Coordinates of C-alpha atoms and ligand atoms in Angstrom, one line a residue:
X1 CA 15.8 11.3 21.3
X2 CA 17.5 8.7 22.8
X3 CA 16.3 5.0 22.2
X4 CA 14.4 5.3 25.8
X5 CA 12.7 8.4 26.2
X6 CA 9.9 8.6 27.4
X7 CA 6.3 9.9 25.4
X8 CA 2.9 10.6 26.9
X9 CA 0.0 10.9 24.5
X10 CA -3.1 12.9 26.7
X11 CA -6.5 12.4 26.2
X12 CA -7.0 11.4 22.7
X13 CA -9.9 9.4 21.5
X14 CA -8.1 5.6 21.2
X15 CA -9.3 3.2 19.2
X16 CA -8.5 0.1 21.5
X17 CA -7.9 -3.5 20.1
X18 CA -11.0 -4.9 20.2
X19 CA -12.6 -2.0 17.7
X20 CA -14.3 0.3 20.6
X21 CA -12.8 4.0 21.8
X22 CA -11.7 5.1 24.7
X23 CA -10.3 8.7 26.0
X24 CA -7.5 7.7 27.9
X25 CA -3.4 8.4 27.7
X26 CA -0.6 6.7 26.2
X27 CA 2.8 5.7 27.6
X28 CA 5.4 4.7 25.6
X29 CA 9.3 4.2 26.5
X30 CA 11.6 3.7 23.3
X31 CA 10.1 2.4 20.3
X32 CA 7.2 0.6 22.8
X33 CA 3.7 1.5 23.8
X34 CA 4.0 0.7 27.6
X35 CA 0.4 1.5 29.3
X36 CA -2.6 2.8 28.0
X37 CA -5.4 4.1 30.4
X38 CA -7.9 6.3 31.3
X39 CA -5.4 8.5 33.1
X40 CA -1.8 7.8 33.6
X41 CA 0.1 10.3 36.3
X42 CA 3.8 10.3 35.3
X43 CA 6.5 12.7 34.0
X44 CA 7.4 12.1 30.5
X45 CA 10.3 13.2 28.4
X46 CA 8.3 14.3 25.9
X47 CA 3.9 15.0 26.3
X48 CA 1.6 15.8 23.5
X49 CA -1.9 17.3 24.2
X50 CA -4.6 15.5 22.0
X51 CA -7.3 16.0 23.2
X52 CA -10.0 16.1 20.9
X53 CA -8.2 13.8 18.2
X54 CA -8.2 10.1 17.5
X55 CA -5.6 7.8 18.1
X56 CA -5.1 5.3 15.6
X57 CA -2.3 2.3 14.7
X58 CA 0.3 3.5 11.9
X59 CA -0.8 2.6 8.7
X60 CA 1.1 -0.1 7.2
X61 CA 1.1 0.5 3.2
X62 CA 1.7 -3.1 2.3
X63 CA 2.1 -1.9 -2.2
X64 CA 4.4 0.6 -2.8
X65 CA 7.1 1.9 -5.4
X66 CA 9.7 4.0 -4.2
X67 CA 11.3 4.2 -7.2
X68 CA 15.0 4.1 -5.9
X69 CA 17.5 3.0 -7.1
X70 CA 17.3 4.2 -10.4
X71 CA 14.4 6.2 -11.0
X72 CA 15.6 8.8 -8.2
X73 CA 14.2 11.5 -10.6
X74 CA 10.5 10.2 -9.8
X75 CA 10.7 9.6 -6.0
X76 CA 13.6 8.5 -3.6
X77 CA 13.3 6.8 -0.4
X78 CA 13.5 10.2 1.7
X79 CA 10.7 12.0 -0.2
X80 CA 8.4 8.8 0.0
X81 CA 9.4 8.6 3.3
X82 CA 8.5 12.0 4.1
X83 CA 5.0 11.8 2.3
X84 CA 4.5 8.3 4.4
X85 CA 5.0 10.6 7.5
X86 CA 2.7 13.3 6.5
X87 CA -0.4 10.6 5.3
X88 CA 0.2 8.5 8.7
X89 CA 1.8 5.3 7.0
X90 CA 4.5 4.5 9.4
X91 CA 5.3 1.4 7.5
X92 CA 5.6 0.4 3.8
X93 CA 6.2 -2.7 1.6
X94 CA 8.4 -1.7 -1.4
X95 CA 8.2 -3.6 -5.1
X96 CA 11.3 -4.9 -6.7
X97 CA 10.8 -3.0 -10.4
X98 CA 13.6 -0.5 -9.3
X99 CA 16.8 -0.2 -11.3
X100 CA 18.7 -2.8 -10.8
X101 CA 15.6 -5.0 -10.0
X102 CA 15.3 -6.5 -6.6
X103 CA 16.0 -10.1 -7.6
X104 CA 19.2 -11.4 -5.9
X105 CA 20.2 -10.8 -2.2
X106 CA 22.6 -8.1 -3.2
X107 CA 20.2 -5.9 -4.6
X108 CA 17.5 -6.5 -1.6
X109 CA 20.8 -5.8 0.6
X110 CA 21.6 -2.7 -1.2
X111 CA 17.9 -1.3 -0.9
X112 CA 17.7 -2.5 3.0
X113 CA 21.1 -0.2 3.1
X114 CA 19.4 2.7 1.3
X115 CA 16.3 2.4 3.7
X116 CA 18.4 2.7 6.7
X117 CA 19.9 5.7 5.6
X118 CA 17.5 7.6 4.8
X119 CA 13.5 6.2 5.2
X120 CA 11.9 7.9 7.9
X121 CA 9.3 5.2 8.5
X122 CA 9.6 1.6 8.9
X123 CA 10.3 -0.7 5.5
X124 CA 10.3 -4.1 3.9
X125 CA 10.8 -4.8 0.8
X126 CA 9.8 -7.5 -2.1
X127 CA 12.1 -9.8 -3.8
X128 CA 11.2 -9.7 -7.4
X129 CA 10.6 -13.5 -9.2
X130 CA 12.1 -13.9 -12.6
X131 CA 12.4 -17.1 -14.6
X132 CA 16.0 -17.9 -13.1
X133 CA 15.9 -16.9 -9.5
X134 CA 14.1 -20.0 -7.3
X135 CA 17.2 -20.4 -5.0
X136 CA 16.8 -16.2 -4.1
X137 CA 13.4 -16.5 -4.2
X138 CA 13.6 -19.0 -1.4
X139 CA 16.3 -17.9 0.6
X140 CA 16.4 -13.6 0.4
X141 CA 16.1 -12.6 3.8
X142 CA 14.6 -10.4 5.0
X143 CA 11.9 -10.1 2.6
X144 CA 8.4 -9.5 3.2
X145 CA 7.3 -11.9 0.2
X146 CA 8.0 -12.7 -3.4
X147 CA 6.4 -10.7 -6.2
X148 CA 5.2 -11.7 -9.5
X149 CA 4.0 -9.6 -12.3
X150 CA 1.8 -11.7 -14.1
X151 CA 1.0 -9.1 -16.5
X152 CA 1.9 -5.1 -17.1
X153 CA 5.4 -5.8 -16.9
X154 CA 8.0 -6.5 -19.6
X155 CA 11.8 -7.3 -19.5
X156 CA 12.8 -10.0 -16.5
X157 CA 9.8 -9.5 -14.1
X158 CA 7.3 -10.3 -16.1
X159 CA 6.5 -14.3 -15.4
X160 CA 3.4 -14.8 -17.9
X161 CA 2.7 -18.2 -18.4
X162 CA 1.7 -21.4 -16.0
X163 CA 5.4 -23.3 -16.9
X164 CA 7.3 -20.2 -15.3
X165 CA 4.6 -19.7 -12.4
X166 CA 4.6 -23.4 -11.5
X167 CA 7.8 -24.0 -10.1
X168 CA 7.9 -21.0 -8.4
X169 CA 4.3 -22.1 -6.5
X170 CA 5.5 -25.4 -6.1
X171 CA 9.2 -24.5 -4.5
X172 CA 9.3 -22.9 -0.7
X173 CA 6.5 -21.6 1.8
X174 CA 7.0 -17.9 2.0
X175 CA 3.8 -15.6 0.8
X176 CA 3.4 -14.7 -3.1
X177 CA 2.2 -11.4 -3.9
X178 CA 0.9 -11.3 -7.7
X179 CA 0.0 -8.3 -10.0
X180 CA -3.0 -10.3 -11.5
X181 CA -3.5 -9.3 -15.2
X182 CA -3.3 -11.5 -18.4
X183 CA -0.5 -10.4 -20.6
X184 CA -1.3 -12.5 -23.8
X185 CA -4.5 -11.0 -23.4
X186 CA -3.2 -7.1 -23.1
X187 CA -1.2 -8.0 -25.7
X188 CA -3.9 -9.1 -28.1
X189 CA -5.9 -6.2 -27.4
X190 CA -3.5 -3.4 -27.7
X191 CA -2.7 -4.7 -30.9
X192 CA -6.8 -4.5 -31.5
X193 CA -7.1 -0.9 -30.3
X194 CA -3.6 0.7 -31.7
X195 CA -3.9 4.2 -33.1
X196 CA -6.2 5.1 -30.4
X197 CA -4.6 8.0 -28.0
X198 CA -7.6 8.4 -25.6
X199 CA -6.8 7.3 -22.2
X200 CA -9.5 6.2 -21.7
X201 CA -9.2 3.1 -24.0
X202 CA -6.9 1.9 -21.2
X203 CA -9.5 0.6 -19.3
X204 CA -10.6 -1.5 -22.4
X205 CA -7.4 -2.8 -23.5
X206 CA -6.3 -3.9 -19.7
X207 CA -10.3 -5.2 -19.3
X208 CA -12.0 -6.8 -16.2
X209 CA -11.4 -10.6 -18.6
X210 CA -7.6 -9.7 -18.4
X211 CA -7.6 -9.5 -14.7
X212 CA -9.9 -12.4 -14.1
X213 CA -8.2 -14.8 -16.0
X214 CA -4.6 -14.0 -14.2
X215 CA -6.6 -14.1 -10.7
X216 CA -8.1 -17.6 -11.4
X217 CA -4.5 -18.8 -12.5
X218 CA -2.7 -17.7 -9.6
X219 CA -5.7 -19.2 -7.4
X220 CA -5.5 -22.7 -9.1
X221 CA -1.7 -22.9 -8.5
X222 CA -2.1 -21.5 -4.8
X223 CA -4.7 -24.2 -4.3
X224 CA -2.8 -27.1 -6.0
X225 CA 0.4 -26.2 -4.1
X226 CA -1.4 -24.8 -0.6
X227 CA 0.5 -21.8 -1.6
X228 CA 0.0 -18.2 0.4
X229 CA -1.1 -16.2 -2.1
X230 CA -1.9 -12.4 -2.1
X231 CA -3.7 -10.8 -4.9
X232 CA -2.4 -7.3 -5.5
X233 CA -4.4 -4.2 -5.9
X234 CA -8.0 -6.7 -7.1
X235 CA -10.0 -4.4 -9.3
X236 CA -12.8 -5.8 -10.5
X237 CA -16.3 -7.2 -9.7
X238 CA -15.6 -10.6 -11.3
X239 CA -12.2 -11.1 -9.4
X240 CA -14.4 -10.3 -5.9
X241 CA -17.5 -12.7 -7.1
X242 CA -14.8 -15.2 -7.6
X243 CA -13.3 -15.1 -4.2
X244 CA -16.5 -14.6 -2.8
X245 CA -17.2 -17.9 -3.5
X246 CA -13.7 -19.5 -3.5
X247 CA -11.1 -18.3 -1.3
X248 CA -8.9 -20.5 0.8
X249 CA -7.8 -19.3 4.3
X250 CA -4.4 -19.2 3.1
X251 CA -5.5 -16.4 0.4
X252 CA -5.5 -13.1 1.1
X253 CA -6.5 -9.9 -1.5
X254 CA -6.1 -6.3 -1.4
X255 CA -7.6 -2.9 -3.0
X256 CA -6.8 0.4 -3.6
X257 CA -8.5 4.1 -2.4
X258 CA -8.9 4.7 -6.1
X259 CA -10.1 1.8 -7.2
X260 CA -12.8 2.2 -4.6
X261 CA -13.2 6.0 -5.5
X262 CA -12.0 6.6 -8.8
X263 CA -13.3 5.1 -11.9
X264 CA -13.3 5.4 -15.5
X265 CA -15.1 8.5 -15.8
X266 CA -11.6 10.0 -14.3
X267 CA -10.3 10.2 -17.6
X268 CA -12.5 13.0 -18.8
X269 CA -11.0 14.9 -15.8
X270 CA -7.7 14.3 -15.1
X271 CA -6.5 12.5 -18.4
X272 CA -3.5 10.2 -18.2
X273 CA -3.4 11.1 -14.7
X274 CA -5.9 8.7 -14.2
X275 CA -3.9 5.6 -16.1
X276 CA -2.6 2.8 -13.7
X277 CA -2.5 -1.2 -13.8
X278 CA -4.8 -2.6 -13.6
X279 CA -6.8 0.3 -14.7
X280 CA -9.6 2.1 -13.0
X281 CA -12.6 0.4 -13.5
X282 CA -16.6 1.4 -14.0
X283 CA -19.1 2.8 -11.1
X284 CA -20.2 -1.0 -10.8
X285 CA -16.7 -2.1 -10.2
X286 CA -16.2 0.3 -7.2
X287 CA -19.5 -1.0 -5.6
X288 CA -18.8 -4.6 -5.3
X289 CA -15.4 -4.0 -4.7
X290 CA -16.7 -1.6 -1.9
X291 CA -19.4 -5.0 -1.0
X292 CA -16.3 -7.3 -1.0
X293 CA -14.0 -5.3 1.9
X294 CA -16.9 -4.3 4.1
X295 CA -18.1 -8.2 4.0
X296 CA -14.2 -9.5 4.1
X297 CA -13.5 -11.0 1.5
X298 CA -10.9 -8.7 0.6
X299 CA -8.8 -8.5 3.7
X300 CA -6.8 -4.9 3.5
X301 CA -5.8 -1.7 1.7
X302 CA -2.9 -0.7 -0.2
X303 CA -2.0 2.6 -2.0
X304 CA 0.0 1.0 -5.2
X305 CA 1.9 4.4 -4.9
X306 CA 3.4 4.9 -8.2
X307 CA 5.0 7.9 -9.1
X308 CA 5.8 9.4 -12.3
X309 CA 6.4 12.8 -13.6
X310 CA 4.0 15.5 -14.1
X311 CA 6.3 15.6 -17.4
X312 CA 6.3 11.7 -18.1
X313 CA 2.5 11.7 -17.5
X314 CA 1.7 14.4 -20.2
X315 CA 3.0 12.4 -23.2
X316 CA 0.3 10.7 -25.4
X317 CA -1.6 7.9 -24.6
X318 CA 0.1 4.9 -24.6
X319 CA 3.3 6.7 -24.2
X320 CA 2.0 7.6 -20.6
X321 CA 3.1 5.4 -18.1
X322 CA 0.9 3.9 -15.7
X323 CA 0.8 4.9 -11.9
X324 CA -0.4 7.5 -9.4
X325 CA 0.4 8.4 -5.9
X326 CA -1.0 7.5 -2.9
X327 CA 0.6 7.1 0.5
X328 CA -0.3 10.7 1.7
X329 CA -3.9 10.7 0.9
X330 CA -5.1 7.1 1.5
X331 CA -5.9 7.4 5.5
X332 CA -7.4 10.6 5.0
X333 CA -9.7 9.3 2.0
X334 CA -10.6 6.2 3.8
X335 CA -11.9 8.5 7.1
X336 CA -13.8 10.8 4.5
X337 CA -15.6 7.7 3.6
X338 CA -16.3 6.4 7.1
X339 CA -17.2 10.0 8.5
X340 CA -19.5 9.7 5.3
X341 CA -21.3 6.3 7.1
X342 CA -19.6 4.2 4.5
X343 CA -17.9 1.9 6.7
X344 CA -16.4 2.8 10.7
X345 CA -13.0 4.3 11.6
X346 CA -12.3 0.8 13.0
X347 CA -12.4 -1.0 9.8
X348 CA -10.2 1.2 8.2
X349 CA -7.9 0.9 11.0
X350 CA -8.0 -2.8 10.4
X351 CA -7.7 -2.8 6.7
X352 CA -5.1 -0.4 7.0
X353 CA -3.2 -1.8 9.5
X354 CA -3.8 -4.7 11.8
X355 CA -4.7 -6.7 9.0
X356 CA -1.9 -6.2 7.1
X357 CA 0.6 -6.9 10.0
X358 CA -1.5 -10.0 10.5
X359 CA -1.2 -11.2 6.5
X360 CA 2.6 -10.3 6.3
X361 CA 3.5 -11.5 10.1
X362 CA 5.0 -8.3 11.2
X363 CA 5.2 -8.7 14.8
X364 CA 4.3 -6.1 17.6
X365 CA 2.4 -4.1 14.8
X366 CA -1.1 -3.1 14.1
X367 CA -2.7 -2.6 17.4
X368 CA -2.4 0.3 20.7
X369 CA -1.4 -2.2 23.2
X370 CA 1.2 -2.5 25.4
X371 CA 4.0 -4.6 24.4
X372 CA 3.2 -3.4 20.8
X373 CA 5.3 -0.6 19.2
X374 CA 4.7 2.7 19.3
X375 CA 3.3 3.4 15.3
X376 CA 1.0 6.0 16.1
X377 CA -1.0 8.6 13.7
X378 CA -3.1 11.2 15.7
X379 CA -5.9 12.2 12.9
X380 CA -8.5 15.3 13.3
X381 CA -11.9 13.9 12.5
X382 CA -13.5 17.3 12.9
X383 CA -11.9 19.5 10.2
X384 CA -11.9 19.2 6.3
X385 CA -9.1 20.0 4.3
X386 CA -8.6 20.2 0.2
X387 CA -5.8 18.4 -1.1
X388 CA -3.5 20.9 -2.9
X389 CA -1.2 20.3 -5.3
X390 CA 1.3 22.6 -3.6
X391 CA 1.2 20.8 -0.5
X392 CA 2.3 17.3 -1.5
X393 CA 5.6 16.1 -0.6
X394 CA 5.8 12.8 -2.9
X395 CA 8.8 14.2 -5.6
X396 CA 6.6 13.5 -8.5
X397 CA 4.3 16.5 -7.4
X398 CA 0.9 15.9 -7.7
X399 CA -2.4 13.6 -6.5
X400 CA -4.8 12.6 -8.8
X401 CA -6.9 13.0 -5.4
X402 CA -6.5 17.1 -5.7
X403 CA -9.5 19.3 -4.8
X404 CA -11.4 16.6 -2.5
X405 CA -12.1 18.0 0.7
X406 CA -11.3 15.1 3.3
X407 CA -11.0 14.6 6.7
X408 CA -8.9 12.4 9.1
X409 CA -5.8 14.2 8.2
X410 CA -2.8 13.2 10.4
X411 CA -1.7 15.5 13.1
X412 CA 0.8 14.0 14.3
X413 CA 2.7 10.7 13.3
X414 CA 4.7 8.7 15.5
X415 CA 7.2 5.8 14.2
X416 CA 8.7 4.1 17.0
X417 CA 8.1 5.9 19.7
X418 CA 9.4 9.2 17.7
X419 CA 7.3 12.0 16.2
X420 CA 7.7 12.0 12.7
X421 CA 5.4 14.4 11.5
X422 CA 3.7 17.5 13.3
X423 CA 1.2 19.8 12.1
X424 CA 2.7 20.2 8.5
X425 CA 6.6 19.8 9.7
X426 CA 8.2 16.7 9.0
X427 CA 11.4 16.0 11.5
X428 CA 13.6 14.7 8.9
X429 CA 16.1 13.3 11.4
X430 CA 13.8 10.5 12.6
X431 CA 14.4 6.6 10.9
X432 CA 12.6 3.9 10.9
X433 CA 13.5 0.6 11.4
X434 CA 13.7 -2.8 8.9
X435 CA 10.4 -4.6 9.3
X436 CA 10.9 -8.4 10.6
X437 CA 8.4 -10.8 8.9
X438 CA 7.3 -14.2 10.9
X439 CA 7.9 -17.2 8.9
Ligands
DOR1 O1 0.2 1.4 -12.5 C1 1.5 0.8 -12.2 N1 2.5 1.3 -12.0 N2 0.9 -0.1 -11.1 C2 1.9 -0.9 -11.1 O2 1.7 -2.2 -10.4 C3 3.4 -0.9 -11.7 C4 3.2 1.2 -11.5 C5 4.6 1.2 -11.4 O3 5.6 1.0 -11.1 O4 5.0 2.6 -12.5

């Protein structure tokens, strides 16, 4: 489609910015939403009859690891973005632990070029902090933020002490996103529990205290410098309670579907496929995280899509790598929870799109309204389908949610006014755009 062709979506149940629904039509021209009304009487280049289906803003997944460059045997920007299209994810923010690391403008430019060539959905990238790249952290552009691994990392990307963290918080004003785990505590507990090959020990080695220690330190530095801080994949009841008591207005936090819906009992069922960082926690943690999300203590949802091959995952713990894929299942998982009465569909759309656009200051995204970008997902909330290994599009070829029966599956995904996924077919000629970040 040329850039200013029109698309008319007829008679879906449209989620409006205020959180209410309206059955109606929406007209897009080029990449933009032009009109939302009960009925629009114009001829369009393409028409979709979406009667009985629900129209939501496309998901913006604010934490993914798409492995390109350097680790393309696990995933690449093409396969990952196909999985995004199927999952209703129209934009993603990707992490710097690729090879080479995304710690310089040159590495960032390289990723942006690769994504422009290969990504079916919109993209943004973090710049990774090392102990030596303060100028890059200040100037790299466009970057959605600075990523700091306080733990669960090795090599240059590990910033595991206050002396190294402090100058990063002190200089500049762009958002800092932290993987908050206390590496010294993890190292010590790894020794204590060495020799144990049951993957369930992972949740004890990298325990709740390890996460809490790091989150406390990040909060302390954020308060000292009034620095925008985002806590990635917050996983414990203790961290949620800490934020409930003391969360400055410039701090945000996210939670993953797996930390809400899976817990340590998953190791018995899926072994090392349940291994991730920060680890799965207890049923009690699931419940406190849900409450914190519902109460607005936690701001939004990210998948931390971190694919590893089944062969890599088949290694014995602790040689098995941490991480699980998520972009294909996150929206249906959350909509299934909404349909079960756990939350509302409007809350899901806020957590998976609107609130992310706001925190990362991404203009014109996260709502269905005239002037906004036509990044949309049409979902079916009437039927349920199981997650099947043979149907996943991520290159790693598995999901921790196989066998789960889900509703809210995307029927059509639209990126910049173009259909990128429709009823099982991915339109591989569509390309997303680089996201902009205002400030
Ligand atoms: O489990 C994880 N795996 N957590 C992370 O934060 C990184 C990731 C990876 O890149 O494999």
